[in-house]
Every structure is written in structure tokens, then in C-alpha cells.
mmCIF file of C-alpha atoms and ligand atoms in Angstrom:
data_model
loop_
_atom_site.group_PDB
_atom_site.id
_atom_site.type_symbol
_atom_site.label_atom_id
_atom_site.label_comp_id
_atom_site.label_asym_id
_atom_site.label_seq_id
_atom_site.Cartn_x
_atom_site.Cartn_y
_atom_site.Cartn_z
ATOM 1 C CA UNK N 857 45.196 21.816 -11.785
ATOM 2 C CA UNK N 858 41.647 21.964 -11.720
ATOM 3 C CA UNK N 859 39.950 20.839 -8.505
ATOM 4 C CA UNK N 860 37.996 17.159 -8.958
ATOM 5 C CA UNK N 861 34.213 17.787 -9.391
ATOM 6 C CA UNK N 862 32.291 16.857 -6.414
ATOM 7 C CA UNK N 863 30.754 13.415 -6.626
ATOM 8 C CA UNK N 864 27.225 13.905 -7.728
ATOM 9 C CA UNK N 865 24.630 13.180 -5.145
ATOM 10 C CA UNK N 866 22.979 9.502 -5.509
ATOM 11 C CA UNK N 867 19.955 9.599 -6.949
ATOM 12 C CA UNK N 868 16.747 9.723 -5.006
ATOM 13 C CA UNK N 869 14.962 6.175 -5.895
ATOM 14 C CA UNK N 870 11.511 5.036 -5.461
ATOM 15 C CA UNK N 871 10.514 1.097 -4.285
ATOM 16 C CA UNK N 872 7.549 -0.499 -3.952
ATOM 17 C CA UNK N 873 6.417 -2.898 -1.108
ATOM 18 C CA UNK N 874 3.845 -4.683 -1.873
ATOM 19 C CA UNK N 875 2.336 -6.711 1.693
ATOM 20 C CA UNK N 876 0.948 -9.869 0.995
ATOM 21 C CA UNK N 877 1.124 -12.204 4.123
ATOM 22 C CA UNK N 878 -2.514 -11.832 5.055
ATOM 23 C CA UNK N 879 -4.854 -14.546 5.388
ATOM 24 C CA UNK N 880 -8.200 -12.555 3.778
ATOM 25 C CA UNK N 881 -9.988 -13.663 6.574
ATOM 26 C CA UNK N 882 -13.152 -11.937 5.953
ATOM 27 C CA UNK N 883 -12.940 -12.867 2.481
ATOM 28 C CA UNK N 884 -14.359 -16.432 2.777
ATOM 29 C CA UNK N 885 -11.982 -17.513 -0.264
ATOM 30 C CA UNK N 886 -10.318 -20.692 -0.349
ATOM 31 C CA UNK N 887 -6.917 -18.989 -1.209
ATOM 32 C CA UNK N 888 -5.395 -16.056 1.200
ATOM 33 C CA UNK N 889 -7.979 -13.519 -0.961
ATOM 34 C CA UNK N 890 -4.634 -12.292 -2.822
ATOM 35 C CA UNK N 891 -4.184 -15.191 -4.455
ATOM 36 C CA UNK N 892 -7.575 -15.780 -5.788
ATOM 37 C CA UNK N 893 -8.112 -15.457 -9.629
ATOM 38 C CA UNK N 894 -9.926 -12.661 -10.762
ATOM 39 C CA UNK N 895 -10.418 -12.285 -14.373
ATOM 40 C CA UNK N 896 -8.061 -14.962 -14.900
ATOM 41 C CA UNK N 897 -5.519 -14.339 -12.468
ATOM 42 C CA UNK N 898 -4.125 -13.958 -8.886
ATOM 43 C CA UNK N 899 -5.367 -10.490 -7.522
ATOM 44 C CA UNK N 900 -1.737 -9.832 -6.491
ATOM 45 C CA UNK N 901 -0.841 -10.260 -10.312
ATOM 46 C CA UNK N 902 -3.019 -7.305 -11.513
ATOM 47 C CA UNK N 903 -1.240 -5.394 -8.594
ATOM 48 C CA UNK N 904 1.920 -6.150 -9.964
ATOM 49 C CA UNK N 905 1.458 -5.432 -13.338
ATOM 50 C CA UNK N 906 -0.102 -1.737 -12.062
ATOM 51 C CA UNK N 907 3.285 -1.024 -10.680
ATOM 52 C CA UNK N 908 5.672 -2.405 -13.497
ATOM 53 C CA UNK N 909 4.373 0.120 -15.640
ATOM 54 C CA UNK N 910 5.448 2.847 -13.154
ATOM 55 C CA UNK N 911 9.033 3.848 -14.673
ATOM 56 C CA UNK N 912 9.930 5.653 -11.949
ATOM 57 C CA UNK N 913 9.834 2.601 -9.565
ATOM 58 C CA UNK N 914 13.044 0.975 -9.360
ATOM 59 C CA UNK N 915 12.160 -2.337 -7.125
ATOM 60 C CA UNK N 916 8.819 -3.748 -6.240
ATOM 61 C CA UNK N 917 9.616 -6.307 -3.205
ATOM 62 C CA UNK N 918 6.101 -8.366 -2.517
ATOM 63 C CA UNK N 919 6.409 -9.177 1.701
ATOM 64 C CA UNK N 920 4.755 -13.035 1.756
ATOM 65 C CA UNK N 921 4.612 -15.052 4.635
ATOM 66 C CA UNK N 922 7.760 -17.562 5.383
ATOM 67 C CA UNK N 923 7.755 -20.397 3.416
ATOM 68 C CA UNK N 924 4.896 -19.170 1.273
ATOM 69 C CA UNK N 925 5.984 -19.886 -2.370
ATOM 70 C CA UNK N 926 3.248 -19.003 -4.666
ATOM 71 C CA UNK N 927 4.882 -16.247 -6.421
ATOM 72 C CA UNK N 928 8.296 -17.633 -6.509
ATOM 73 C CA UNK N 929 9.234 -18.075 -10.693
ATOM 74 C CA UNK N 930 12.390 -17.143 -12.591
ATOM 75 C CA UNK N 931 12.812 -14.593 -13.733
ATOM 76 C CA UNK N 932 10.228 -12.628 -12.236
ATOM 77 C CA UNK N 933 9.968 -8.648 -12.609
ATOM 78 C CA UNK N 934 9.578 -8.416 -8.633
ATOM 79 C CA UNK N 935 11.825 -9.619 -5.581
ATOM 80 C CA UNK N 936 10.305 -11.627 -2.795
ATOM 81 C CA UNK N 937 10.992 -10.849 0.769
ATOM 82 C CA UNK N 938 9.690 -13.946 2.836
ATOM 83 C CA UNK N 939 9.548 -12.047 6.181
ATOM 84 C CA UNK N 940 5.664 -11.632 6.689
ATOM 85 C CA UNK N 941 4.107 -10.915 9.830
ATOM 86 C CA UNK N 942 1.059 -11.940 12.081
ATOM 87 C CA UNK N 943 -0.512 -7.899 11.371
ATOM 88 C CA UNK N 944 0.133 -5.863 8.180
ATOM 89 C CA UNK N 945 1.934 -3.316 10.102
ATOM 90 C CA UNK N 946 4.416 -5.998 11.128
ATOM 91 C CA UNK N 947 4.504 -7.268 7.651
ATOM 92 C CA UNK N 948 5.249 -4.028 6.820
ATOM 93 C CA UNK N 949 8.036 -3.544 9.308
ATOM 94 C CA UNK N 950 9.673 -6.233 8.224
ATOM 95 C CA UNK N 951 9.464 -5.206 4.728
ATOM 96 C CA UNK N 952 11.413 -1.633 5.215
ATOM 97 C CA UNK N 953 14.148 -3.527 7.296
ATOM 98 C CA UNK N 954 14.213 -5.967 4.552
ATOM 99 C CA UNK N 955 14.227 -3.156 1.854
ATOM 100 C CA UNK N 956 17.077 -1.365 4.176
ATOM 101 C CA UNK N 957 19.326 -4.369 4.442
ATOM 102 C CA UNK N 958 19.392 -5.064 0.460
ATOM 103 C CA UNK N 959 20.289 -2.525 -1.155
ATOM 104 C CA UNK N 960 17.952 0.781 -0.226
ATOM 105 C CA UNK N 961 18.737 4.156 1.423
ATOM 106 C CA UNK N 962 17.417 5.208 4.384
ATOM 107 C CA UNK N 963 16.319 8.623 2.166
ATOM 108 C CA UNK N 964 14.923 6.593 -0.748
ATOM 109 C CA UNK N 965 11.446 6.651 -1.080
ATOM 110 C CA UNK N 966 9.074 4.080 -0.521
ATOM 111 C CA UNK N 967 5.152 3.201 -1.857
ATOM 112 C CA UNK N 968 4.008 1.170 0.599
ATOM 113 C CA UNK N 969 0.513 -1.014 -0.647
ATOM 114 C CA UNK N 970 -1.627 -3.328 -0.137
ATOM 115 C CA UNK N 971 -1.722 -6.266 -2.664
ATOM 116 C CA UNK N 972 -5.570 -6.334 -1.981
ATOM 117 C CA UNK N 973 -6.046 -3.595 -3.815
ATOM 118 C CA UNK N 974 -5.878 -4.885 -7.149
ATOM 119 C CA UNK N 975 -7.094 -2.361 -9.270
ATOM 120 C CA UNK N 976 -4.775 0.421 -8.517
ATOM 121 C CA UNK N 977 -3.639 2.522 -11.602
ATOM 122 C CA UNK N 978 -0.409 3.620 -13.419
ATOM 123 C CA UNK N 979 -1.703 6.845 -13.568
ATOM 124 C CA UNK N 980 -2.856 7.061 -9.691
ATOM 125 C CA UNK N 981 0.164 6.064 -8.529
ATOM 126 C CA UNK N 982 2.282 8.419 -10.632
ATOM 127 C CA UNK N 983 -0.079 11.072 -9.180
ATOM 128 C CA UNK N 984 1.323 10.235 -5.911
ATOM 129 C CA UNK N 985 5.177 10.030 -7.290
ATOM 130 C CA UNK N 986 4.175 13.461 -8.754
ATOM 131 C CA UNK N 987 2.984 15.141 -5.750
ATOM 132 C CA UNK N 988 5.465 13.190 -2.943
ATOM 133 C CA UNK N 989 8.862 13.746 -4.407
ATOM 134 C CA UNK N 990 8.743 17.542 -4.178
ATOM 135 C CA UNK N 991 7.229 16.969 -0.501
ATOM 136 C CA UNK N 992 9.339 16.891 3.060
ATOM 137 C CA UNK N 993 6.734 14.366 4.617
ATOM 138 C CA UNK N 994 5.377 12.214 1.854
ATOM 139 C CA UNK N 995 1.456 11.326 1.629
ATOM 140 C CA UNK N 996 -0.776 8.976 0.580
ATOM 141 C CA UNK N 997 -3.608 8.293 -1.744
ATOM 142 C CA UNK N 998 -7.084 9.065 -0.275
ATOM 143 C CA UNK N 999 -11.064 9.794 -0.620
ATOM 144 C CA UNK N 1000 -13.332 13.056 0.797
ATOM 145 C CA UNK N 1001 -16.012 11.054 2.521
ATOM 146 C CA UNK N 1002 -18.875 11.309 0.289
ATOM 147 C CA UNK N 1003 -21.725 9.651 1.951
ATOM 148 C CA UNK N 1004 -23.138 10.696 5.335
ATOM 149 C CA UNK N 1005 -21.324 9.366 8.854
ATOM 150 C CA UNK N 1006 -23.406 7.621 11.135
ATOM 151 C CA UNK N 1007 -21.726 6.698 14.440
ATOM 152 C CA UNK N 1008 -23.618 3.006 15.792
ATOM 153 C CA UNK N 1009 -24.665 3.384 19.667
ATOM 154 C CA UNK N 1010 -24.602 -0.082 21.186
ATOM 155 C CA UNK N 1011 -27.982 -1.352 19.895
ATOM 156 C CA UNK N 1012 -27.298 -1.548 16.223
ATOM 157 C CA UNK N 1013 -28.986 2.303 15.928
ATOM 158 C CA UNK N 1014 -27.856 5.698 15.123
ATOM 159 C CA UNK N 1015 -26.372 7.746 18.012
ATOM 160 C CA UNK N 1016 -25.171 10.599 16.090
ATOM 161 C CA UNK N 1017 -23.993 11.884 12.806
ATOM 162 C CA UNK N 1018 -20.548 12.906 12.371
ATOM 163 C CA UNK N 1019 -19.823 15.712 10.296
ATOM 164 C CA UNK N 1020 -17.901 14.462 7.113
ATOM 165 C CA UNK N 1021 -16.650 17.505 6.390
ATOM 166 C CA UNK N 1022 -13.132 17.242 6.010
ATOM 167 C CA UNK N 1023 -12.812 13.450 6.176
ATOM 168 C CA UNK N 1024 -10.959 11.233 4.081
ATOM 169 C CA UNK N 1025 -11.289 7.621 3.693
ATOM 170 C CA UNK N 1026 -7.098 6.395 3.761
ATOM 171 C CA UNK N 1027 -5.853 4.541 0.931
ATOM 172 C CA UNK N 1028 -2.771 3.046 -0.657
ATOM 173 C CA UNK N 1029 -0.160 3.864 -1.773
ATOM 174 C CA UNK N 1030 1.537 5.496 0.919
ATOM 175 C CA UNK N 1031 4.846 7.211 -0.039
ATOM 176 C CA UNK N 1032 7.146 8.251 2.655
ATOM 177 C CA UNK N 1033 11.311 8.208 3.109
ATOM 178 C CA UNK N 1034 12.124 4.685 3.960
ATOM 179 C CA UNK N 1035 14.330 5.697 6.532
ATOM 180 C CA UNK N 1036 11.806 7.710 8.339
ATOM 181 C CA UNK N 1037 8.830 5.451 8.134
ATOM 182 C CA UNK N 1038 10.610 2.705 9.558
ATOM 183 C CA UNK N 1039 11.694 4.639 12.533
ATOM 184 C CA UNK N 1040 8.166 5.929 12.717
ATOM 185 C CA UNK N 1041 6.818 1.958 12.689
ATOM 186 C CA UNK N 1042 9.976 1.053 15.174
ATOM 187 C CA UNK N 1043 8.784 3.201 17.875
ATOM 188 C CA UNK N 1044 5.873 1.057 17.729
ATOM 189 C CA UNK N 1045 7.229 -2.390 17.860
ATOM 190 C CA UNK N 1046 7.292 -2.971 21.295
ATOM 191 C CA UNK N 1047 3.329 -2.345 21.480
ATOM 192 C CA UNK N 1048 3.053 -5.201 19.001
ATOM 193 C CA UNK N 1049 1.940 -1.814 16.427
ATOM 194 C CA UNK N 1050 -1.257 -1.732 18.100
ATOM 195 C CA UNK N 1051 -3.474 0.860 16.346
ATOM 196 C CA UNK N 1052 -0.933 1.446 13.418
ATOM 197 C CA UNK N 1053 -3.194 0.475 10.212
ATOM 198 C CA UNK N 1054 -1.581 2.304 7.826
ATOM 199 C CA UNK N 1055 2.401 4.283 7.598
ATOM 200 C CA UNK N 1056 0.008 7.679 7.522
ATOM 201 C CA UNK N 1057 -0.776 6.928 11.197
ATOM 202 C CA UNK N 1058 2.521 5.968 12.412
ATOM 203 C CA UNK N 1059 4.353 8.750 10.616
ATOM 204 C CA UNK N 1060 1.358 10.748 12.321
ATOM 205 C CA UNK N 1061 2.304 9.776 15.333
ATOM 206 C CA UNK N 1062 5.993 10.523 15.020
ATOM 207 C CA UNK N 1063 4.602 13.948 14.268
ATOM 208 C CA UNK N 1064 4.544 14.545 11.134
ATOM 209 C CA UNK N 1065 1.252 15.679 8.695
ATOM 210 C CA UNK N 1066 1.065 13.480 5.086
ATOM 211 C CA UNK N 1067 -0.482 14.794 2.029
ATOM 212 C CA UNK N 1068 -3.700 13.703 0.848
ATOM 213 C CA UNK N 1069 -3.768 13.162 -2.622
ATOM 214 C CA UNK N 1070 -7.127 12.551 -4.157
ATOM 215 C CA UNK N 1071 -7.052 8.943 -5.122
ATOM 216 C CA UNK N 1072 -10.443 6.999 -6.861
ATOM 217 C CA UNK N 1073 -13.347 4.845 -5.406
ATOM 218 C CA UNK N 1074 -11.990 2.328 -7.686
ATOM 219 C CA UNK N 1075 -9.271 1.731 -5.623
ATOM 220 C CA UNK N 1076 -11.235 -0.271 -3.232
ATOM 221 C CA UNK N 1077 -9.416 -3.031 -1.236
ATOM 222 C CA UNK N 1078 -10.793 -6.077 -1.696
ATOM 223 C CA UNK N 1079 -11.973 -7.720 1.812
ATOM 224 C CA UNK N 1080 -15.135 -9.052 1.291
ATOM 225 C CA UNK N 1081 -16.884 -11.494 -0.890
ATOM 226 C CA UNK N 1082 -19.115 -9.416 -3.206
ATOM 227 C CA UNK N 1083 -15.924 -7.111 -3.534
ATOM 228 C CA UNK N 1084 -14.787 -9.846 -5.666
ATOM 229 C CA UNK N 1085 -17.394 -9.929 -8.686
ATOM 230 C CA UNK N 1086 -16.736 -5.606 -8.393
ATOM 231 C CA UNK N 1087 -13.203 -6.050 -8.872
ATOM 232 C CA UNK N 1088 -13.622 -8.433 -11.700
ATOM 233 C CA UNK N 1089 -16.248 -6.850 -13.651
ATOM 234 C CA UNK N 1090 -14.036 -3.616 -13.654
ATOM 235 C CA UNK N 1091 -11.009 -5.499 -14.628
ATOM 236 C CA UNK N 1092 -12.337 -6.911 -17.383
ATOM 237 C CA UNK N 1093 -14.051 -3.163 -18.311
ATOM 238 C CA UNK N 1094 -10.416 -2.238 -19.042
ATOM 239 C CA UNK N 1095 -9.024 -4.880 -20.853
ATOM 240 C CA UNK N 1096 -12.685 -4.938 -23.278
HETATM 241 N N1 CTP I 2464 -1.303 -8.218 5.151
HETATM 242 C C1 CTP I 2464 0.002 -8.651 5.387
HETATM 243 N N2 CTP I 2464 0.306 -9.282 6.559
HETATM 244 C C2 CTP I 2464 -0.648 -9.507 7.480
HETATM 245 C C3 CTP I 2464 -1.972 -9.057 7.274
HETATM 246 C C4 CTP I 2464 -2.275 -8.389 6.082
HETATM 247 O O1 CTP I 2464 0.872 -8.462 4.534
HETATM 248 N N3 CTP I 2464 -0.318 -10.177 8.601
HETATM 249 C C5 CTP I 2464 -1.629 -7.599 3.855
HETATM 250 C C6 CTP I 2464 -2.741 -8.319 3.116
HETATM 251 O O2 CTP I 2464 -2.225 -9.427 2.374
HETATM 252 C C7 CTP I 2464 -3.327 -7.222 2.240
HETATM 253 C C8 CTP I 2464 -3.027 -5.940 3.032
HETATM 254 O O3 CTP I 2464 -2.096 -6.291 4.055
HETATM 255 O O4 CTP I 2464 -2.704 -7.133 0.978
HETATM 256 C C9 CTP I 2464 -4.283 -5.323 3.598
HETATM 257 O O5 CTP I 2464 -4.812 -6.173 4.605
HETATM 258 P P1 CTP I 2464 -6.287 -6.774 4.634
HETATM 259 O O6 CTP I 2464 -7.087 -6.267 3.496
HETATM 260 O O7 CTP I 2464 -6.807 -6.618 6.017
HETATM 261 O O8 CTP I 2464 -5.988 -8.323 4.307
HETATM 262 P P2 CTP I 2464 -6.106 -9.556 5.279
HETATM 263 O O9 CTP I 2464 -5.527 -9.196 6.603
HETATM 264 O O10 CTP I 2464 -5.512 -10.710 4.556
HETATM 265 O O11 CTP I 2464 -7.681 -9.777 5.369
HETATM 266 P P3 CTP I 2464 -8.577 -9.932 6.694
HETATM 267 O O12 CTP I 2464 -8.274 -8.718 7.542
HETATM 268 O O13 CTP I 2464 -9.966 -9.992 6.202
HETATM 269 O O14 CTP I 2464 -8.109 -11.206 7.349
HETATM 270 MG MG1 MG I 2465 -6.408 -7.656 7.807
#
């Protein structure tokens, strides 16, 4: 009799998780700064509808603060996990243990990013599917510094100019094993994740060196007001 096949190896999925529990405090919107319209709807809409265009992502899980139930509809083409925090990185956290204990494996992959920045592509975030899943670390999304870096002395003048070469401004998504990038955030729990503003840093820390893949200036994150009529007037370039 033949020996039984081997079970095949599960397949290797991708997630999304979106956080969304900030207050856009330097925003000076009535609305947490996701959920104000821009060309006609909630910024974390045009987010969403970025990613459900991305085949390859199986879940999209939006982190909102408790009790926050703006998003909530039937139906919907993304899950809710209600477990915000009082810092993105603890929003985040919570997310990946979230992810973790419905459903994901710890060697899944997961795009972590921001819902603030609304006018992420299909395309850019496929480049980052494209270039992560043959990749032992994972990376993230980013921009060569292309204007000249001044560092501010304490009176409000230049003390020196950094040399950009080299530098990249840190964007989202960031794509990492969800396993790994928790226990890369967990180490940092206890330190309330003081310093840890993105995964790159904390999987940085744990010592490991993402990829930079070239992302787009679009991909701005919306934070303060005149980033609003920006993000609008290029939304509305793409639908024209
Ligand atoms: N975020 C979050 N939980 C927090 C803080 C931020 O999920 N406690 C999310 C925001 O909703 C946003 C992303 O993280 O999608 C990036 O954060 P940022 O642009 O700083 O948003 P806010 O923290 O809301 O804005 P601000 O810092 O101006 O208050
Ligand atoms: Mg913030």
C-alpha cells in the first residue's frame, strides 16, 4: 500500500490591521481625523477600499477604540476589533493579539497601517506583498529624503545640517510575520512602548533589519489641517 501523502503545508496568508483608535489631535477636526469626510466619505473608508482590492489579503481587521461604533454595519467587507489603545503602538499590540486569538498564525503575515493614510494604493501595497513574501524579515513602505535636513538648536535656528544621504522617511504598510512582530512589540509592553512609532523600530530593536521598499509622497498621513484639502483634491484626481 502506498504511503498517505504528507499533509500539505497551510498556506502562508496575509491580514491587514488597520489602527484607528486615535483621536487626530493635531488635526483640529471635529471627528477623530479618520472619520472625517473627504471627498464624500470617512478617510478610513478610502483606506478600506485601497485594501479590498488587494486579492492577496485575506482579512482586514480595523483596531477602534472600545465602544467606538462608527464602522460597525452588516455585512461589512472588514472585521472590527474593539481593543484600541491610549498610543498606536498599543493599539497595535492589541491588534496582533487580537489577530492571534481569532483565527491567525503566528507565521502569517501581517500589513500593519495607519487608517490616516488614506490614499494608499492597490498597486503600492502589492509592491510590498511582492517584495515581503520572498523576504525572512519583512519591510515596509518608505521615502529617500529628498529635501535638505536641518537639525533646530534651541532658538528656533539652524544648528547643523544632517546629511540625507541614505535617509528614508518610514511609511505604512509595514509587513512582518505576525508572530514575530508581536513578540518584537511584547518586549516592549512593560515600558508602556515608549519610542516604538512604527513595527520597523520594534522589530529593529529585536534585531532584525526590514526592507525598504520605495513607497510614494502621495502616501502622506494625514495629521494636519491643510493635509486635508491635499488629500481631497488628489482623491477626487483619481476618481475624475
Ligand atoms: N492610532 C491608534 N491608536 C492610538 C493612536 C493612533 O490606532 N491610540 C492610529 C490613528 O488612528 C492613525 C494612526 O494610528 O490611523 C497614525 O497615528 P496618528 O496619525 O498620530 O493619529 P492620531 O494619533 O489620531 O493623531 P494625533 O497624533 O495628531 O493625535
Ligand atoms: Mg498620534
Amino acid at each position: 500500500m502506498a504511503a498517505p501523502m504528507p499533509s500539505p503545508a497551510p498556506p502562508v496568508r496575509c491580514h491587514a490591521l488597520l489602527p484607528c483608535a486615535g483621536s487626530g489631535s493635531r488635526a483640529g477636526t471635529a471627528l477623530p481625523k479618520q472619520y472625517q469626510p473627504i471627498a464624500g466619505q470617512p478617510m478610513v473608508r478610502h483606506t478600506l477600499a485601497a485594501f479590498a482590492q488587494v486579492k492577496r489579503i485575506a482579512q482586514v481587521w480595523v483596531v477602534v477604540s472600545p465602544g467606538d461604533d462608527t464602522l460597525r454595519t452588516s455585512n461589512a467587507a472588514f472585521s472590527i476589533a474593539a481593543c484600541g489603545g491610549v498610543t498606536r503602538a498599543e493599539s497595535v499590540f492589541n491588534g496582533l493579539n487580537h489577530l492571534l486569538a481569532n483565527g491567525a498564525a503566528p507565521s502569517d503575515w501581517v500589513l500593519v497601517h495607519d487608517a490616516a493614510r488614506c490614499l494608499v494604493t492597490p498597486a503600492q501595497i502589492d509592491a510590498l506583498i511582492d517584495a515581503c513574501l520572498p523576504d525572512g524579515v519583512g519591510g515596509l513602505l518608505a521615502l529617500p529624503l529628498s529635501d535638505t535636513l536641518k537639525h533646530a538648536g534651541a532658538d528656533g535656528r539652524v544648528d547643523a545640517t544632517i546629511d540625507r544621504e541614505g535617509k528614508w522617511l518610514a511609511q505604512t504598510p509595514q509587513m512582518f510575520r505576525i508572530g514575530a512582530l508581536r513578540d518584537a512589540y511584547a518586549a516592549h509592553a512593560a515600558s508602556a512602548f515608549a519610542g516604538i512609532t512604527d513595527e520597523a523600530i520594534a522589530m529593529e530593536a529585536a534585531g532584525h533589519a526590514p526592507l525598504l521598499v520605495r513607497g510614494s509622497a502621495q502616501n502622506f498621513k494625514v495629521t494636519y489641517p491643510e493635509d486635508f484639502a491635499l488629500a481631497e483634491a488628489i482623491l477626487n484626481s483619481r476618481n475624475a
